[in-house]
Coordinates of C-alpha atoms in Angstrom, one line a residue:
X1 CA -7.4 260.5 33.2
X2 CA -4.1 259.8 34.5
X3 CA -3.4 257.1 32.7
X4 CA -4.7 259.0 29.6
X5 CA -2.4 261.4 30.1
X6 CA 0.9 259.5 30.6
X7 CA -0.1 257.3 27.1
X8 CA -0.1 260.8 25.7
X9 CA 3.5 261.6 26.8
X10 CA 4.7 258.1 26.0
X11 CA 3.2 258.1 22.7
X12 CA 5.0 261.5 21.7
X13 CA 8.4 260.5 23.7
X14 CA 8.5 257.3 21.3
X15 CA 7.6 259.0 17.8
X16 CA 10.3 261.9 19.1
X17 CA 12.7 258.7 19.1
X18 CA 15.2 257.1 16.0
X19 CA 13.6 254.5 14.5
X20 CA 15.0 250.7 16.0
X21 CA 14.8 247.8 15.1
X22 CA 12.4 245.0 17.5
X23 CA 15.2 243.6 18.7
X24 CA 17.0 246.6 19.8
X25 CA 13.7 248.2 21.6
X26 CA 13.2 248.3 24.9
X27 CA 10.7 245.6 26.1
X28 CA 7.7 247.4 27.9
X29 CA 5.2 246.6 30.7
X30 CA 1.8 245.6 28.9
X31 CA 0.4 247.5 31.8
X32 CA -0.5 250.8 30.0
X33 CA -2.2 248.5 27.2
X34 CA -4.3 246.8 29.4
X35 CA -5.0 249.5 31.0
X36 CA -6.2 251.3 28.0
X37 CA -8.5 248.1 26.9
X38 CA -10.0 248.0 30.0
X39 CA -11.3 251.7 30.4
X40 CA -12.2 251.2 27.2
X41 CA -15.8 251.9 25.9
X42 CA -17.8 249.2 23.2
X43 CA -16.7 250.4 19.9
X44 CA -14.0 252.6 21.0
X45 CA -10.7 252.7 19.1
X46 CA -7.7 251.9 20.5
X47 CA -4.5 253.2 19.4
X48 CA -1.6 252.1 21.5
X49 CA 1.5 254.0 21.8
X50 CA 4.6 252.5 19.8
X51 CA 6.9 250.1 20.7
X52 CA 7.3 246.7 21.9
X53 CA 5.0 244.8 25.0
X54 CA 6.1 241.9 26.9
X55 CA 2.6 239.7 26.8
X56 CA 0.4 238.0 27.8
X57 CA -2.5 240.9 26.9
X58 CA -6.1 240.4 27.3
X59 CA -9.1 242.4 25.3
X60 CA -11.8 241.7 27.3
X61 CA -14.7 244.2 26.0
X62 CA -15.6 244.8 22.0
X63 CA -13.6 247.3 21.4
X64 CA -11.2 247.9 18.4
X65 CA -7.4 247.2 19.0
X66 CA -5.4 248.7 16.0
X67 CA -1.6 248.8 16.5
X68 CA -1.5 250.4 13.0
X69 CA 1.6 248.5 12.5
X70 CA 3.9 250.0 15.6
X71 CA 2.8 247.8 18.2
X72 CA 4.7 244.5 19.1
X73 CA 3.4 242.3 21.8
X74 CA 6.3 239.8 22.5
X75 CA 5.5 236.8 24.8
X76 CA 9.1 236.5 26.0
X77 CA 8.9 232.6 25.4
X78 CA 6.2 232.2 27.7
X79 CA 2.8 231.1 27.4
X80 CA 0.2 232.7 24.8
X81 CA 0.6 236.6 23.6
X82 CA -2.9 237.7 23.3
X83 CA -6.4 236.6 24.4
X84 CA -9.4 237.8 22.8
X85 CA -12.0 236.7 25.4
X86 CA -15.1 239.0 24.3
X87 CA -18.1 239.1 22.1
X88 CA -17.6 241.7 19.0
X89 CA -13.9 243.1 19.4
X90 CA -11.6 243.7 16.3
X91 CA -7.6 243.4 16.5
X92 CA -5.5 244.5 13.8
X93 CA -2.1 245.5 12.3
X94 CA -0.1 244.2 15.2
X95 CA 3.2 242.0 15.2
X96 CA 2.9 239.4 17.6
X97 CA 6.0 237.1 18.7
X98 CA 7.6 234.5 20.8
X99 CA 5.2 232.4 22.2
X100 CA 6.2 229.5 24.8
X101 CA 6.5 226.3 23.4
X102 CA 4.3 224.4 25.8
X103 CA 1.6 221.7 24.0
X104 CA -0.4 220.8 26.7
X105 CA -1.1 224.9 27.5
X106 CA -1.1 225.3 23.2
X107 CA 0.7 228.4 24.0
X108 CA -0.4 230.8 21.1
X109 CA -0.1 234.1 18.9
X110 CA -3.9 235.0 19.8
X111 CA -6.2 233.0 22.1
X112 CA -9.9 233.5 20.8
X113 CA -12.5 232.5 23.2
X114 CA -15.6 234.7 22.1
X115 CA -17.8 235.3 19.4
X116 CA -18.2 237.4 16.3
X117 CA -14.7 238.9 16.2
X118 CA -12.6 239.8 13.9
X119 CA -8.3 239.2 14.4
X120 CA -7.1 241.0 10.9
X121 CA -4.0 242.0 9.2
X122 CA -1.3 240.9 12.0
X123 CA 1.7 239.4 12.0
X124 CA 2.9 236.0 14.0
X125 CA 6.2 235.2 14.4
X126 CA 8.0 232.2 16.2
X127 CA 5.3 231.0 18.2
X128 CA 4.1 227.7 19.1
X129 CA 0.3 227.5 17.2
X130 CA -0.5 231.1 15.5
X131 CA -4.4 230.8 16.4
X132 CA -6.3 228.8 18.6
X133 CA -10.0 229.1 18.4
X134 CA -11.9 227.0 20.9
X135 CA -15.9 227.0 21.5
X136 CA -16.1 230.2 19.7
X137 CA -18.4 230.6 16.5
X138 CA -18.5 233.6 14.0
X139 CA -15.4 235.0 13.9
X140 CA -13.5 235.9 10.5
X141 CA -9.7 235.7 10.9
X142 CA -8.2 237.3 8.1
X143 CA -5.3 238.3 5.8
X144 CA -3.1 237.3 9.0
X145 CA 0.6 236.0 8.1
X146 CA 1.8 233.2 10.6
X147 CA 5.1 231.9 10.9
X148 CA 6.1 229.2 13.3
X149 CA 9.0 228.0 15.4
X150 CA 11.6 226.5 14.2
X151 CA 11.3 223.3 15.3
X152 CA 10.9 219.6 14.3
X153 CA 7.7 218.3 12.2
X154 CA 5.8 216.3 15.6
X155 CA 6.7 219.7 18.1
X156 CA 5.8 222.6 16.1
X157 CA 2.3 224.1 17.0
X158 CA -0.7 224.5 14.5
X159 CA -0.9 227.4 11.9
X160 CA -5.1 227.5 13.7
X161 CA -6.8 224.6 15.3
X162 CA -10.3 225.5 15.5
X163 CA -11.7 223.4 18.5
X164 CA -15.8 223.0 19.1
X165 CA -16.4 226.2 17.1
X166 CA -18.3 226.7 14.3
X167 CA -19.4 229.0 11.3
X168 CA -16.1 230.9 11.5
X169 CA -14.6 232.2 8.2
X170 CA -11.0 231.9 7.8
X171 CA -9.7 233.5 4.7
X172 CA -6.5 235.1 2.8
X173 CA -4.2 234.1 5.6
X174 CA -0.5 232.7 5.2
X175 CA 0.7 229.9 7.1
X176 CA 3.8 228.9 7.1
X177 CA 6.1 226.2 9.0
X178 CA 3.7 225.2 11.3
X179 CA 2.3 221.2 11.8
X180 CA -1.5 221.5 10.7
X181 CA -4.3 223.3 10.2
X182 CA -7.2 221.4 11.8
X183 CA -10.6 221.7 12.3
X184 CA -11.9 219.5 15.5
X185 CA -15.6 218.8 16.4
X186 CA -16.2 222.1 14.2
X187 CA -19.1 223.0 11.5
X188 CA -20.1 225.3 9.0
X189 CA -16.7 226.8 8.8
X190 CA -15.0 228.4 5.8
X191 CA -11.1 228.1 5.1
X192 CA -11.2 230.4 1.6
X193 CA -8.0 232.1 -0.4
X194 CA -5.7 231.0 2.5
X195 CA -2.1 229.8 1.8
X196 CA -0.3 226.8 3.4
X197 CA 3.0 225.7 3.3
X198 CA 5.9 223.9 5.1
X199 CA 3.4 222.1 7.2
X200 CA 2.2 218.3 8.1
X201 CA -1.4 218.5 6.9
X202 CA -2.5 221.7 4.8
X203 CA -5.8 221.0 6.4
X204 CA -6.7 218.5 8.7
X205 CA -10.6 218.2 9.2
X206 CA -11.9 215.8 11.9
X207 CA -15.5 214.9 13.1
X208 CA -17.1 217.5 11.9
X209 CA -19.4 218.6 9.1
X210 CA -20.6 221.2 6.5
X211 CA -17.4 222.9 6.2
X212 CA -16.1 224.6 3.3
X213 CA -12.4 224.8 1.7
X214 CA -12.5 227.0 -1.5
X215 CA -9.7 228.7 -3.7
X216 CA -6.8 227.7 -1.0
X217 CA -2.8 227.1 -2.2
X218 CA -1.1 223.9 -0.4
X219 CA 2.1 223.5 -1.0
X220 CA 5.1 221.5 0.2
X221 CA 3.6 219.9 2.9
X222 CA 3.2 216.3 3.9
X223 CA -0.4 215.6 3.3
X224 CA -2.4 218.2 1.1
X225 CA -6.1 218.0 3.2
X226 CA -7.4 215.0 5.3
X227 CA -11.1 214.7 6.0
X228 CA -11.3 212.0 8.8
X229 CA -15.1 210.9 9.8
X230 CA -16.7 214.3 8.1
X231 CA -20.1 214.5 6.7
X232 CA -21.1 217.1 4.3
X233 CA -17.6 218.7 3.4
X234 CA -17.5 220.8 0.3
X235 CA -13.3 221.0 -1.4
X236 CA -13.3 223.3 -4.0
X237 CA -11.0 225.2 -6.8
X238 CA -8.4 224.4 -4.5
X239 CA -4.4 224.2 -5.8
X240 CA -2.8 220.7 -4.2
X241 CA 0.8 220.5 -5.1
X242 CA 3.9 218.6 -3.6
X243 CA 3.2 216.2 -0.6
X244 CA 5.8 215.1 0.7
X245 CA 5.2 212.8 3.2
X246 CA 5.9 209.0 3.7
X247 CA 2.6 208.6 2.2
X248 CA 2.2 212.1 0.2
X249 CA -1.2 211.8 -0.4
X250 CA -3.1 215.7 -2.1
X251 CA -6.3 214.7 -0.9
X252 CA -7.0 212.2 1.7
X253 CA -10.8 210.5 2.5
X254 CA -11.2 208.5 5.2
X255 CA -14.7 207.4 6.3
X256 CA -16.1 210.8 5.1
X257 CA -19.8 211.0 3.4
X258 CA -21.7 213.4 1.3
X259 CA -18.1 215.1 0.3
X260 CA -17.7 217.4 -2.9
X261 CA -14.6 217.4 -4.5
X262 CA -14.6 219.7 -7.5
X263 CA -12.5 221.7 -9.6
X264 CA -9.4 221.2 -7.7
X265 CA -5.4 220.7 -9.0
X266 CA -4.2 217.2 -7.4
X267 CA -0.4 217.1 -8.7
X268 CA 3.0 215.9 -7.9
X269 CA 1.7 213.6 -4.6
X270 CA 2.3 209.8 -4.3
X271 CA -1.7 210.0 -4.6
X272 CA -4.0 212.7 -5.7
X273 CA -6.7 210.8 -4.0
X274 CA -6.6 208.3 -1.3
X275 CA -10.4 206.7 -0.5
X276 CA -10.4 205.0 2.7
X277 CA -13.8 203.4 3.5
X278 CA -15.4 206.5 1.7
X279 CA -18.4 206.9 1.8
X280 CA -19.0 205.6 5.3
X281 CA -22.3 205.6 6.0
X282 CA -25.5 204.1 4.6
X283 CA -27.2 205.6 2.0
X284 CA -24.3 208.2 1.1
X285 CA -21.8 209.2 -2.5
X286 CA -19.3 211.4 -2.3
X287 CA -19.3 213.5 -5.5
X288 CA -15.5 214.0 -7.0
X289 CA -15.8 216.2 -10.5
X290 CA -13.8 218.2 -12.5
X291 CA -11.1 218.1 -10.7
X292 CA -7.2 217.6 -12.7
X293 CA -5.6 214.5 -11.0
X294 CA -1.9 214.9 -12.7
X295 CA 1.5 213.8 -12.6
X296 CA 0.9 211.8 -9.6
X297 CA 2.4 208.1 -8.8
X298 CA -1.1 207.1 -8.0
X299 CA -4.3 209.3 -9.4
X300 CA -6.7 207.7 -7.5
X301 CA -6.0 204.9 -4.4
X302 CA -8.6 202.6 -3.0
X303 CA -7.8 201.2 0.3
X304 CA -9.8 198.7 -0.3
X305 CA -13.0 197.6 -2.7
X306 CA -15.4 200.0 -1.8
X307 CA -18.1 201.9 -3.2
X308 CA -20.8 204.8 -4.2
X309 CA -18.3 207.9 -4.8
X310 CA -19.0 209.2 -8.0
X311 CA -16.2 210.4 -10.4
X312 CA -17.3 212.9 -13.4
X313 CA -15.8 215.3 -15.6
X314 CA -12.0 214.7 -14.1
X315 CA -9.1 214.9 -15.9
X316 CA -6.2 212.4 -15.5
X317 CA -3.3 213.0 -17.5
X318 CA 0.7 212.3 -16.7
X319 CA 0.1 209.9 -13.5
X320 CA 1.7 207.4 -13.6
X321 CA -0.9 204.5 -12.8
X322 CA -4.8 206.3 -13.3
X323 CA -6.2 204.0 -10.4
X324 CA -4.7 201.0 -7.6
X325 CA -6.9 199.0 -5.8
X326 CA -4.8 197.8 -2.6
X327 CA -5.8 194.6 -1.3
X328 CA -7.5 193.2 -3.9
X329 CA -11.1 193.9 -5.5
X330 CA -11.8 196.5 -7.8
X331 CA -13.6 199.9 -8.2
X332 CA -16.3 198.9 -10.3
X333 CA -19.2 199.6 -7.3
X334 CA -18.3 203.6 -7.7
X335 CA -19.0 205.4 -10.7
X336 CA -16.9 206.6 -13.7
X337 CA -18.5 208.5 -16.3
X338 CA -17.6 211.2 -18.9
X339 CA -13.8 211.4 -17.6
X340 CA -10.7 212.6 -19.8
X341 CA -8.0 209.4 -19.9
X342 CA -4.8 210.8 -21.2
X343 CA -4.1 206.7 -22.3
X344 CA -7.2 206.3 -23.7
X345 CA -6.8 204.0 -27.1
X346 CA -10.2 205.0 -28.4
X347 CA -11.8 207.0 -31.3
X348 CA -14.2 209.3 -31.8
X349 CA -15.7 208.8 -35.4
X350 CA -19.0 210.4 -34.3
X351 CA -16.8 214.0 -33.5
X352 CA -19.1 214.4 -30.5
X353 CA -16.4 214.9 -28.1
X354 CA -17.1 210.9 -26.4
X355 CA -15.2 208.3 -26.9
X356 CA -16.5 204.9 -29.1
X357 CA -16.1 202.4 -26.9
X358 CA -15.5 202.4 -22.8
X359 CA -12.5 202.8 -21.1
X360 CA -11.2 200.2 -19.5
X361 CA -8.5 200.0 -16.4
X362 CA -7.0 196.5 -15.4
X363 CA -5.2 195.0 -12.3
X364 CA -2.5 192.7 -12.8
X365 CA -1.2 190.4 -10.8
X366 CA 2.1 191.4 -11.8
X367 CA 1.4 194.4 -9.8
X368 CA 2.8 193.6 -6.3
X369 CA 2.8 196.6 -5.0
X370 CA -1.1 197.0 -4.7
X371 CA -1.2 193.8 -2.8
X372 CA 2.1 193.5 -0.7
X373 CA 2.3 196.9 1.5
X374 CA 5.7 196.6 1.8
X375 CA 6.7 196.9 -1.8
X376 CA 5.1 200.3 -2.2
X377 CA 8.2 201.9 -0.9
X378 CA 9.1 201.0 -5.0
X379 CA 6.2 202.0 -6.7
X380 CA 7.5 203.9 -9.6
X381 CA 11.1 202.2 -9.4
X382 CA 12.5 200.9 -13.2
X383 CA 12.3 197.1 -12.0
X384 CA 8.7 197.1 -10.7
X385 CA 7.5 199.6 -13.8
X386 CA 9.6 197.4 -16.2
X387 CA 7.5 194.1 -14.2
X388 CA 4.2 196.1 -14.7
X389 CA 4.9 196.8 -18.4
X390 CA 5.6 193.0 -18.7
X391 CA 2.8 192.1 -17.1
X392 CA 0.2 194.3 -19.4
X393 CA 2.3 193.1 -22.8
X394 CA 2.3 189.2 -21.5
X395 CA -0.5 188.9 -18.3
X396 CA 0.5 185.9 -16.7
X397 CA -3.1 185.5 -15.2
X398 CA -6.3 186.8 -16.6
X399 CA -6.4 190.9 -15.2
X400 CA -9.1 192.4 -13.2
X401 CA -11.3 195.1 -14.4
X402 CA -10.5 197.7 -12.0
X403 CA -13.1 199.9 -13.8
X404 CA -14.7 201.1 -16.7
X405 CA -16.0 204.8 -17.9
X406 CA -18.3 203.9 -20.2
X407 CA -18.3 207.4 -22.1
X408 CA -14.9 209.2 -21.9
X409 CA -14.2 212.2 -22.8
X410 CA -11.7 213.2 -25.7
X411 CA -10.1 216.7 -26.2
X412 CA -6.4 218.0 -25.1
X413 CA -5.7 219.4 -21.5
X414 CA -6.6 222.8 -22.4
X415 CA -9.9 222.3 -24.2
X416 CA -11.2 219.8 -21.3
X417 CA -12.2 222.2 -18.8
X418 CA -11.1 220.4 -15.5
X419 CA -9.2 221.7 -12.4
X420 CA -9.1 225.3 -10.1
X421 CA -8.8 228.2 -11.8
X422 CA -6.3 229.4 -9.7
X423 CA -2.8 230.5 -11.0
X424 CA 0.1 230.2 -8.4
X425 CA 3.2 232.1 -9.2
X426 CA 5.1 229.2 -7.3

């Protein structure tokens, strides 16, 4: 009761006070917090006084934590802020900041190690990962906003690595400025109307399965979303924009099975797609469909001749070569039907919306670049496009069919229905 009673007196000492700013307000003792938490009941809410804590701070019962937008919790550069080590708590509406910067500890905004809770509406500032879930399933982590430290590319933390934990539902969070978003060992996850920006990989999933990424915004980082040795994946109505990495790639596959990949916006990358050994395993097809692959160097790069993903219903328009084969080989063993080819040279005397005769894509062997790794760095340069357009005028060799889409689709951008249905307002 004594403790009740001085958070009483605080809390009307601090409203009494003139507004200040975070930086100017006195940095507390997270004692009276804690101490609050832990004579806390199951279900109880929790309303901490104003003003700004020095971290760490621990919720260790299910109880609600709602700072109600008054409550800082500052790390002080050290270690992780908050830890949510509980079944069935809530935090909310508080401003988190300055984590330490330490990698090996993955000094964090919030710490979940628990089940079926739910971290909503806060605010992370300058610390080193914003969340870091790890053997901890069912918890929704929403409409959060994370920004990271400002440091370089390889030492900034993750916006949330989820780590051995599965069927958690991440959705209509910000990240920005951080290095990845990753999903390790993790399953049945869902990563829906989040925003990502400023980072390595958008999303980074990896050895895992049956996870879901729907109506997310990527932009401006290095490599949209990488699915490395996943089963099962579903990508969808997602808006990939501006990678900017050495290899800029909007969506990457590599040795990933039983993946969908539909109604997504791949533009402005150095690929929209890059297939690496995808499909991996036997008896597999990964299903990429109505997605808009545009303005890309590259629509869709092979790695290498490989086979059973399927390809319907996609729109290519404005990149700059549809499809590369690097290596050599082609990607005739996948399938390519009913497609939209923005160079497509065909008619359609029947008016049923399909293409007369097949469309055809050819390798030349003008076209260095797909077979000498180090001239990629000039894909797209005048001399090697002004080689590639001599090549297809005058082939010097007979080409190789990289492909053929034996009934395409006809129609202008906006009448083929292809891509999210998203509308970004950057």
């Amino acid at each position: 009761m004594a403790v009740l009673a001085v958070a009483g007196g605080l809390a009307v000492a601090v409203r009494a006070a003139a507004p200040a700013s975070v930086a100017e307000e006195p940095l507390l003792s997270p004692a009276l917090l804690q101490a609050l938490i832990d004579m806390g009941q199951p279900g109880q809410v929790i309303v901490p006084p104003p003003g700004r804590y020095r971290g760490p701070l621990r919720v260790t019962k299910p109880i609600i934590l709602d700072g109600q937008g008054k409550v800082t919790l500052d790390g002080d550069g050290t270690g992780s802020v908050l830890w949510v080590m509980t079944d069935g708590a809530t935090v909310r509406n508080l401003r988190i900041v300055n984590s330490g910067d330490e990698h090996p500890e993955q000094d964090a905004g919030i710490q979940v190690r628990g089940h079926a809770n739910v971290i909503e509406d806060n605010l992370i500032e300058n610390t080193l990962f914003g969340f870091s879930l790890e053997k901890s399933d069912r918890n929704i982590i929403r409409r959060n906003r994370y920004f990271g430290q400002d440091l370089e590319m390889p030492r900034r933390g993750d916006g949330i690595k989820v780590w051995y934990s599965n069927d958690n539902e991440i959705s209509d969070n910000e990240f920005n400025n951080g290095r990845d978003v990753v999903f390790w060992y993790a399953s049945g996850n869902k990563f829906l109307r989040n925003v990502e920006r400023g980072g390595r990989y958008g999303l980074h999933v990896m050895k895992s399965s049956e996870n879901l990424a729907e109506g997310n915004l990527f932009y401006d980082n290095m490599t949209g979303i990488s699915l490395m040795y996943d089963h099962g994946d579903v990508i969808r109505n997602n808006y990939i924009v501006r990678s900017t990495g050495t290899v800029g790639v909007c969506l990457s596959l590599k040795e990933s099975s039983d993946v969908v990949v539909e109604n997504n916006d791949l533009m402005y990358c150095a690929s929209g797609i890059a297939m690496d050994v995808s499909p991996y395993e036997p008896g597999t097809k990964n299903h990429i469909r109505g997605n808009r692959i545009a303005y890309n160097n590259v629509g869709v790069s092979f790695v290498n001749d490989w086979k059973d993903s399927i390809f319907t219903g996609n729109l290519f328009t404005g990149n700059i070569t549809e499809v590369a084969v690097y290596g050599g080989g082609s990607a005739m063993r996948n399938t390519w039907d009913g497609n939209r080819w923005d160079d497509y040279q065909g008619f359609d005397r029947a008016g049923d919306g399909i293409g007369d005769t097949p469309h055809r894509v050819y390798g030349y062997a003008g076209q260095v670049w797909m077979d000498v790794p180090n001239t990629r760095f000039f894909k797209g340069a005048p001399l090697l496009e002004v080689l590639d357009f001599l090549d297809r005028l005058a082939p010097f060799s007979e080409p190789t069919l990289l492909l053929e889409d034996k009934r395409p689709r006809l129609g202008n951008d906006k009448s083929f229905k292809a891509g999210s249905t998203l509308e970004p307002k950057s």
